[in-house]
Amino acid sequence: KMLARRELSEMQVRQRLARKGYDRDAIDAAIARLREERAIDDTRVAEAIARTETSVRRRGRLRVRMQIQRAGIANATAKRAVDDVFEAIDDDALIEASLAKRLRGRDTIADDREFQRLYRYLIGQGFESDRVMKALSARRAR
């Protein structure tokens, strides 16, 4: 029933079953059965999170990886999923899309305060600082 709504990682399923009061042996048995049936697959969950974070939320590589790891997925799996998704994405275009959304239709940055605010926002969204500076400087020059 939990998995019918959305993809969940193994850790998320374990946590939810533990919160509902199931004992450790029952949880282990359920996880083993779900793995056999391929109902839970951390690789598939990692890729789904990466796609959602980039296409819907317009987040950068670092933030996407952090979200995947927060779901309890191993570092290697998270790195592989992020690399796969970002292979097809132009990082600079993603920064521009995030910046355009934040500026709400304006083309230029008003002043230094706004520049700094946008810089902090984009860094918080997981973009690399050198790419952020390049994008913001281009917007300031317009």
mmCIF file with all atom_site columns, C-alpha atoms in Angstrom:
data_model
loop_
_atom_site.group_PDB
_atom_site.id
_atom_site.type_symbol
_atom_site.label_atom_id
_atom_site.label_alt_id
_atom_site.label_comp_id
_atom_site.label_asym_id
_atom_site.label_entity_id
_atom_site.label_seq_id
_atom_site.pdbx_PDB_ins_code
_atom_site.Cartn_x
_atom_site.Cartn_y
_atom_site.Cartn_z
_atom_site.occupancy
_atom_site.B_iso_or_equiv
_atom_site.pdbx_formal_charge
_atom_site.auth_seq_id
_atom_site.auth_comp_id
_atom_site.auth_asym_id
_atom_site.auth_atom_id
_atom_site.pdbx_PDB_model_num
ATOM 1   C CA . LYS A 1 1   ? 0.000  0.000   0.000   1.00 0.00 ? 1   LYS A CA 1
ATOM 2   C CA . MET A 1 2   ? 2.890  2.376   0.812   1.00 0.00 ? 2   MET A CA 1
ATOM 3   C CA . LEU A 1 3   ? 4.573  1.688   -2.509  1.00 0.00 ? 3   LEU A CA 1
ATOM 4   C CA . ALA A 1 4   ? 1.398  2.329   -4.490  1.00 0.00 ? 4   ALA A CA 1
ATOM 5   C CA . ARG A 1 5   ? 1.681  6.083   -3.914  1.00 0.00 ? 5   ARG A CA 1
ATOM 6   C CA . ARG A 1 6   ? 5.318  6.588   -4.885  1.00 0.00 ? 6   ARG A CA 1
ATOM 7   C CA . GLU A 1 7   ? 8.719  4.942   -5.072  1.00 0.00 ? 7   GLU A CA 1
ATOM 8   C CA . LEU A 1 8   ? 10.333 4.410   -1.670  1.00 0.00 ? 8   LEU A CA 1
ATOM 9   C CA . SER A 1 9   ? 13.845 3.317   -0.784  1.00 0.00 ? 9   SER A CA 1
ATOM 10  C CA . GLU A 1 10  ? 14.503 0.289   1.380   1.00 0.00 ? 10  GLU A CA 1
ATOM 11  C CA . MET A 1 11  ? 15.361 2.511   4.341   1.00 0.00 ? 11  MET A CA 1
ATOM 12  C CA . GLN A 1 12  ? 12.152 4.519   3.984   1.00 0.00 ? 12  GLN A CA 1
ATOM 13  C CA . VAL A 1 13  ? 10.064 1.327   3.944   1.00 0.00 ? 13  VAL A CA 1
ATOM 14  C CA . ARG A 1 14  ? 11.918 0.012   7.002   1.00 0.00 ? 14  ARG A CA 1
ATOM 15  C CA . GLN A 1 15  ? 11.342 3.263   8.893   1.00 0.00 ? 15  GLN A CA 1
ATOM 16  C CA . ARG A 1 16  ? 7.641  3.389   8.066   1.00 0.00 ? 16  ARG A CA 1
ATOM 17  C CA . LEU A 1 17  ? 7.084  -0.221  9.069   1.00 0.00 ? 17  LEU A CA 1
ATOM 18  C CA . ALA A 1 18  ? 8.994  0.328   12.333  1.00 0.00 ? 18  ALA A CA 1
ATOM 19  C CA . ARG A 1 19  ? 6.846  3.391   13.100  1.00 0.00 ? 19  ARG A CA 1
ATOM 20  C CA . LYS A 1 20  ? 3.747  1.251   12.640  1.00 0.00 ? 20  LYS A CA 1
ATOM 21  C CA . GLY A 1 21  ? 5.058  -1.098  15.320  1.00 0.00 ? 21  GLY A CA 1
ATOM 22  C CA . TYR A 1 22  ? 6.210  -4.140  13.349  1.00 0.00 ? 22  TYR A CA 1
ATOM 23  C CA . ASP A 1 23  ? 9.077  -6.127  14.859  1.00 0.00 ? 23  ASP A CA 1
ATOM 24  C CA . ARG A 1 24  ? 12.506 -6.374  13.219  1.00 0.00 ? 24  ARG A CA 1
ATOM 25  C CA . ASP A 1 25  ? 12.037 -9.954  11.924  1.00 0.00 ? 25  ASP A CA 1
ATOM 26  C CA . ALA A 1 26  ? 8.738  -9.105  10.231  1.00 0.00 ? 26  ALA A CA 1
ATOM 27  C CA . ILE A 1 27  ? 10.299 -6.033  8.631   1.00 0.00 ? 27  ILE A CA 1
ATOM 28  C CA . ASP A 1 28  ? 13.293 -8.047  7.356   1.00 0.00 ? 28  ASP A CA 1
ATOM 29  C CA . ALA A 1 29  ? 10.956 -10.678 5.880   1.00 0.00 ? 29  ALA A CA 1
ATOM 30  C CA . ALA A 1 30  ? 8.809  -8.028  4.192   1.00 0.00 ? 30  ALA A CA 1
ATOM 31  C CA . ILE A 1 31  ? 11.869 -6.269  2.743   1.00 0.00 ? 31  ILE A CA 1
ATOM 32  C CA . ALA A 1 32  ? 13.257 -9.566  1.416   1.00 0.00 ? 32  ALA A CA 1
ATOM 33  C CA . ARG A 1 33  ? 9.914  -10.369 -0.252  1.00 0.00 ? 33  ARG A CA 1
ATOM 34  C CA . LEU A 1 34  ? 9.639  -6.886  -1.757  1.00 0.00 ? 34  LEU A CA 1
ATOM 35  C CA . ARG A 1 35  ? 13.187 -7.141  -3.126  1.00 0.00 ? 35  ARG A CA 1
ATOM 36  C CA . GLU A 1 36  ? 12.414 -10.515 -4.745  1.00 0.00 ? 36  GLU A CA 1
ATOM 37  C CA . GLU A 1 37  ? 9.281  -9.064  -6.349  1.00 0.00 ? 37  GLU A CA 1
ATOM 38  C CA . ARG A 1 38  ? 11.333 -6.018  -7.427  1.00 0.00 ? 38  ARG A CA 1
ATOM 39  C CA . ALA A 1 39  ? 8.816  -3.763  -5.712  1.00 0.00 ? 39  ALA A CA 1
ATOM 40  C CA . ILE A 1 40  ? 11.646 -1.867  -4.054  1.00 0.00 ? 40  ILE A CA 1
ATOM 41  C CA . ASP A 1 41  ? 14.796 -0.988  -5.917  1.00 0.00 ? 41  ASP A CA 1
ATOM 42  C CA . ASP A 1 42  ? 17.104 1.719   -4.570  1.00 0.00 ? 42  ASP A CA 1
ATOM 43  C CA . THR A 1 43  ? 18.606 2.354   -8.007  1.00 0.00 ? 43  THR A CA 1
ATOM 44  C CA . ARG A 1 44  ? 15.174 3.043   -9.490  1.00 0.00 ? 44  ARG A CA 1
ATOM 45  C CA . VAL A 1 45  ? 14.279 5.289   -6.536  1.00 0.00 ? 45  VAL A CA 1
ATOM 46  C CA . ALA A 1 46  ? 17.543 7.231   -6.885  1.00 0.00 ? 46  ALA A CA 1
ATOM 47  C CA . GLU A 1 47  ? 16.902 7.861   -10.570 1.00 0.00 ? 47  GLU A CA 1
ATOM 48  C CA . ALA A 1 48  ? 13.314 8.965   -9.881  1.00 0.00 ? 48  ALA A CA 1
ATOM 49  C CA . ILE A 1 49  ? 14.464 11.418  -7.212  1.00 0.00 ? 49  ILE A CA 1
ATOM 50  C CA . ALA A 1 50  ? 17.181 12.777  -9.511  1.00 0.00 ? 50  ALA A CA 1
ATOM 51  C CA . ARG A 1 51  ? 14.756 13.299  -12.389 1.00 0.00 ? 51  ARG A CA 1
ATOM 52  C CA . THR A 1 52  ? 12.197 15.036  -10.162 1.00 0.00 ? 52  THR A CA 1
ATOM 53  C CA . GLU A 1 53  ? 14.741 17.275  -8.464  1.00 0.00 ? 53  GLU A CA 1
ATOM 54  C CA . THR A 1 54  ? 16.193 18.460  -11.779 1.00 0.00 ? 54  THR A CA 1
ATOM 55  C CA . SER A 1 55  ? 13.132 18.754  -13.992 1.00 0.00 ? 55  SER A CA 1
ATOM 56  C CA . VAL A 1 56  ? 10.535 19.984  -11.499 1.00 0.00 ? 56  VAL A CA 1
ATOM 57  C CA . ARG A 1 57  ? 12.526 21.692  -8.761  1.00 0.00 ? 57  ARG A CA 1
ATOM 58  C CA . ARG A 1 58  ? 15.460 22.772  -10.972 1.00 0.00 ? 58  ARG A CA 1
ATOM 59  C CA . ARG A 1 59  ? 18.127 21.827  -8.465  1.00 0.00 ? 59  ARG A CA 1
ATOM 60  C CA . GLY A 1 60  ? 21.830 21.351  -9.007  1.00 0.00 ? 60  GLY A CA 1
ATOM 61  C CA . ARG A 1 61  ? 24.006 18.277  -8.812  1.00 0.00 ? 61  ARG A CA 1
ATOM 62  C CA . LEU A 1 62  ? 25.014 18.655  -5.139  1.00 0.00 ? 62  LEU A CA 1
ATOM 63  C CA . ARG A 1 63  ? 21.477 19.171  -3.837  1.00 0.00 ? 63  ARG A CA 1
ATOM 64  C CA . VAL A 1 64  ? 20.123 16.270  -5.901  1.00 0.00 ? 64  VAL A CA 1
ATOM 65  C CA . ARG A 1 65  ? 22.768 13.951  -4.515  1.00 0.00 ? 65  ARG A CA 1
ATOM 66  C CA . MET A 1 66  ? 21.997 15.101  -0.974  1.00 0.00 ? 66  MET A CA 1
ATOM 67  C CA . GLN A 1 67  ? 18.275 14.382  -1.477  1.00 0.00 ? 67  GLN A CA 1
ATOM 68  C CA . ILE A 1 68  ? 19.031 10.879  -2.713  1.00 0.00 ? 68  ILE A CA 1
ATOM 69  C CA . GLN A 1 69  ? 21.308 10.184  0.233   1.00 0.00 ? 69  GLN A CA 1
ATOM 70  C CA . ARG A 1 70  ? 18.661 11.544  2.588   1.00 0.00 ? 70  ARG A CA 1
ATOM 71  C CA . ALA A 1 71  ? 16.361 8.796   1.297   1.00 0.00 ? 71  ALA A CA 1
ATOM 72  C CA . GLY A 1 72  ? 18.862 6.277   2.674   1.00 0.00 ? 72  GLY A CA 1
ATOM 73  C CA . ILE A 1 73  ? 20.426 5.256   -0.613  1.00 0.00 ? 73  ILE A CA 1
ATOM 74  C CA . ALA A 1 74  ? 24.108 4.319   -0.742  1.00 0.00 ? 74  ALA A CA 1
ATOM 75  C CA . ASN A 1 75  ? 26.643 6.916   -1.910  1.00 0.00 ? 75  ASN A CA 1
ATOM 76  C CA . ALA A 1 76  ? 27.731 4.892   -4.936  1.00 0.00 ? 76  ALA A CA 1
ATOM 77  C CA . THR A 1 77  ? 24.145 4.436   -6.121  1.00 0.00 ? 77  THR A CA 1
ATOM 78  C CA . ALA A 1 78  ? 23.420 8.129   -5.572  1.00 0.00 ? 78  ALA A CA 1
ATOM 79  C CA . LYS A 1 79  ? 26.501 9.198   -7.524  1.00 0.00 ? 79  LYS A CA 1
ATOM 80  C CA . ARG A 1 80  ? 25.642 6.879   -10.414 1.00 0.00 ? 80  ARG A CA 1
ATOM 81  C CA . ALA A 1 81  ? 22.037 8.156   -10.588 1.00 0.00 ? 81  ALA A CA 1
ATOM 82  C CA . VAL A 1 82  ? 23.122 11.806  -10.485 1.00 0.00 ? 82  VAL A CA 1
ATOM 83  C CA . ASP A 1 83  ? 25.751 11.234  -13.169 1.00 0.00 ? 83  ASP A CA 1
ATOM 84  C CA . ASP A 1 84  ? 23.199 9.473   -15.406 1.00 0.00 ? 84  ASP A CA 1
ATOM 85  C CA . VAL A 1 85  ? 20.609 12.224  -15.089 1.00 0.00 ? 85  VAL A CA 1
ATOM 86  C CA . PHE A 1 86  ? 23.070 15.103  -15.473 1.00 0.00 ? 86  PHE A CA 1
ATOM 87  C CA . GLU A 1 87  ? 24.576 13.479  -18.579 1.00 0.00 ? 87  GLU A CA 1
ATOM 88  C CA . ALA A 1 88  ? 21.488 14.607  -20.496 1.00 0.00 ? 88  ALA A CA 1
ATOM 89  C CA . ILE A 1 89  ? 21.192 18.031  -18.839 1.00 0.00 ? 89  ILE A CA 1
ATOM 90  C CA . ASP A 1 90  ? 23.055 21.244  -19.574 1.00 0.00 ? 90  ASP A CA 1
ATOM 91  C CA . ASP A 1 91  ? 24.114 22.583  -16.144 1.00 0.00 ? 91  ASP A CA 1
ATOM 92  C CA . ASP A 1 92  ? 24.241 26.185  -17.351 1.00 0.00 ? 92  ASP A CA 1
ATOM 93  C CA . ALA A 1 93  ? 20.721 25.955  -18.795 1.00 0.00 ? 93  ALA A CA 1
ATOM 94  C CA . LEU A 1 94  ? 19.474 24.516  -15.501 1.00 0.00 ? 94  LEU A CA 1
ATOM 95  C CA . ILE A 1 95  ? 21.031 27.428  -13.581 1.00 0.00 ? 95  ILE A CA 1
ATOM 96  C CA . GLU A 1 96  ? 19.460 29.885  -16.034 1.00 0.00 ? 96  GLU A CA 1
ATOM 97  C CA . ALA A 1 97  ? 16.045 28.244  -15.600 1.00 0.00 ? 97  ALA A CA 1
ATOM 98  C CA . SER A 1 98  ? 16.331 28.392  -11.818 1.00 0.00 ? 98  SER A CA 1
ATOM 99  C CA . LEU A 1 99  ? 17.522 31.995  -11.977 1.00 0.00 ? 99  LEU A CA 1
ATOM 100 C CA . ALA A 1 100 ? 14.734 33.022  -14.376 1.00 0.00 ? 100 ALA A CA 1
ATOM 101 C CA . LYS A 1 101 ? 12.156 31.504  -12.046 1.00 0.00 ? 101 LYS A CA 1
ATOM 102 C CA . ARG A 1 102 ? 13.621 33.421  -9.103  1.00 0.00 ? 102 ARG A CA 1
ATOM 103 C CA . LEU A 1 103 ? 13.791 36.729  -11.006 1.00 0.00 ? 103 LEU A CA 1
ATOM 104 C CA . ARG A 1 104 ? 10.153 36.340  -12.116 1.00 0.00 ? 104 ARG A CA 1
ATOM 105 C CA . GLY A 1 105 ? 10.529 37.566  -15.670 1.00 0.00 ? 105 GLY A CA 1
ATOM 106 C CA . ARG A 1 106 ? 13.132 40.284  -15.114 1.00 0.00 ? 106 ARG A CA 1
ATOM 107 C CA . ASP A 1 107 ? 16.347 40.099  -17.119 1.00 0.00 ? 107 ASP A CA 1
ATOM 108 C CA . THR A 1 108 ? 18.713 42.033  -14.896 1.00 0.00 ? 108 THR A CA 1
ATOM 109 C CA . ILE A 1 109 ? 19.856 41.966  -11.297 1.00 0.00 ? 109 ILE A CA 1
ATOM 110 C CA . ALA A 1 110 ? 18.936 45.205  -9.513  1.00 0.00 ? 110 ALA A CA 1
ATOM 111 C CA . ASP A 1 111 ? 21.866 45.695  -7.120  1.00 0.00 ? 111 ASP A CA 1
ATOM 112 C CA . ASP A 1 112 ? 24.634 44.032  -5.108  1.00 0.00 ? 112 ASP A CA 1
ATOM 113 C CA . ARG A 1 113 ? 22.237 42.944  -2.387  1.00 0.00 ? 113 ARG A CA 1
ATOM 114 C CA . GLU A 1 114 ? 20.080 41.064  -4.876  1.00 0.00 ? 114 GLU A CA 1
ATOM 115 C CA . PHE A 1 115 ? 23.217 39.614  -6.475  1.00 0.00 ? 115 PHE A CA 1
ATOM 116 C CA . GLN A 1 116 ? 24.319 38.219  -3.104  1.00 0.00 ? 116 GLN A CA 1
ATOM 117 C CA . ARG A 1 117 ? 20.829 36.924  -2.311  1.00 0.00 ? 117 ARG A CA 1
ATOM 118 C CA . LEU A 1 118 ? 20.628 35.133  -5.650  1.00 0.00 ? 118 LEU A CA 1
ATOM 119 C CA . TYR A 1 119 ? 24.127 33.712  -5.165  1.00 0.00 ? 119 TYR A CA 1
ATOM 120 C CA . ARG A 1 120 ? 23.149 32.221  -1.785  1.00 0.00 ? 120 ARG A CA 1
ATOM 121 C CA . TYR A 1 121 ? 19.924 30.871  -3.253  1.00 0.00 ? 121 TYR A CA 1
ATOM 122 C CA . LEU A 1 122 ? 21.640 29.138  -6.182  1.00 0.00 ? 122 LEU A CA 1
ATOM 123 C CA . ILE A 1 123 ? 24.398 27.692  -3.975  1.00 0.00 ? 123 ILE A CA 1
ATOM 124 C CA . GLY A 1 124 ? 21.667 26.376  -1.671  1.00 0.00 ? 124 GLY A CA 1
ATOM 125 C CA . GLN A 1 125 ? 20.029 24.744  -4.671  1.00 0.00 ? 125 GLN A CA 1
ATOM 126 C CA . GLY A 1 126 ? 23.185 22.712  -5.223  1.00 0.00 ? 126 GLY A CA 1
ATOM 127 C CA . PHE A 1 127 ? 24.876 24.514  -8.079  1.00 0.00 ? 127 PHE A CA 1
ATOM 128 C CA . GLU A 1 128 ? 28.649 24.917  -8.299  1.00 0.00 ? 128 GLU A CA 1
ATOM 129 C CA . SER A 1 129 ? 29.935 28.349  -7.264  1.00 0.00 ? 129 SER A CA 1
ATOM 130 C CA . ASP A 1 130 ? 31.940 29.084  -10.412 1.00 0.00 ? 130 ASP A CA 1
ATOM 131 C CA . ARG A 1 131 ? 28.948 28.369  -12.666 1.00 0.00 ? 131 ARG A CA 1
ATOM 132 C CA . VAL A 1 132 ? 26.709 30.473  -10.423 1.00 0.00 ? 132 VAL A CA 1
ATOM 133 C CA . MET A 1 133 ? 29.104 33.438  -10.580 1.00 0.00 ? 133 MET A CA 1
ATOM 134 C CA . LYS A 1 134 ? 29.291 33.144  -14.354 1.00 0.00 ? 134 LYS A CA 1
ATOM 135 C CA . ALA A 1 135 ? 25.502 33.129  -14.714 1.00 0.00 ? 135 ALA A CA 1
ATOM 136 C CA . LEU A 1 136 ? 24.968 35.983  -12.256 1.00 0.00 ? 136 LEU A CA 1
ATOM 137 C CA . SER A 1 137 ? 27.716 38.104  -13.814 1.00 0.00 ? 137 SER A CA 1
ATOM 138 C CA . ALA A 1 138 ? 26.141 37.663  -17.230 1.00 0.00 ? 138 ALA A CA 1
ATOM 139 C CA . ARG A 1 139 ? 22.772 38.801  -15.844 1.00 0.00 ? 139 ARG A CA 1
ATOM 140 C CA . ARG A 1 140 ? 24.372 41.810  -14.140 1.00 0.00 ? 140 ARG A CA 1
ATOM 141 C CA . ALA A 1 141 ? 26.095 42.905  -17.364 1.00 0.00 ? 141 ALA A CA 1
ATOM 142 C CA . ARG A 1 142 ? 22.855 42.991  -19.375 1.00 0.00 ? 142 ARG A CA 1
#
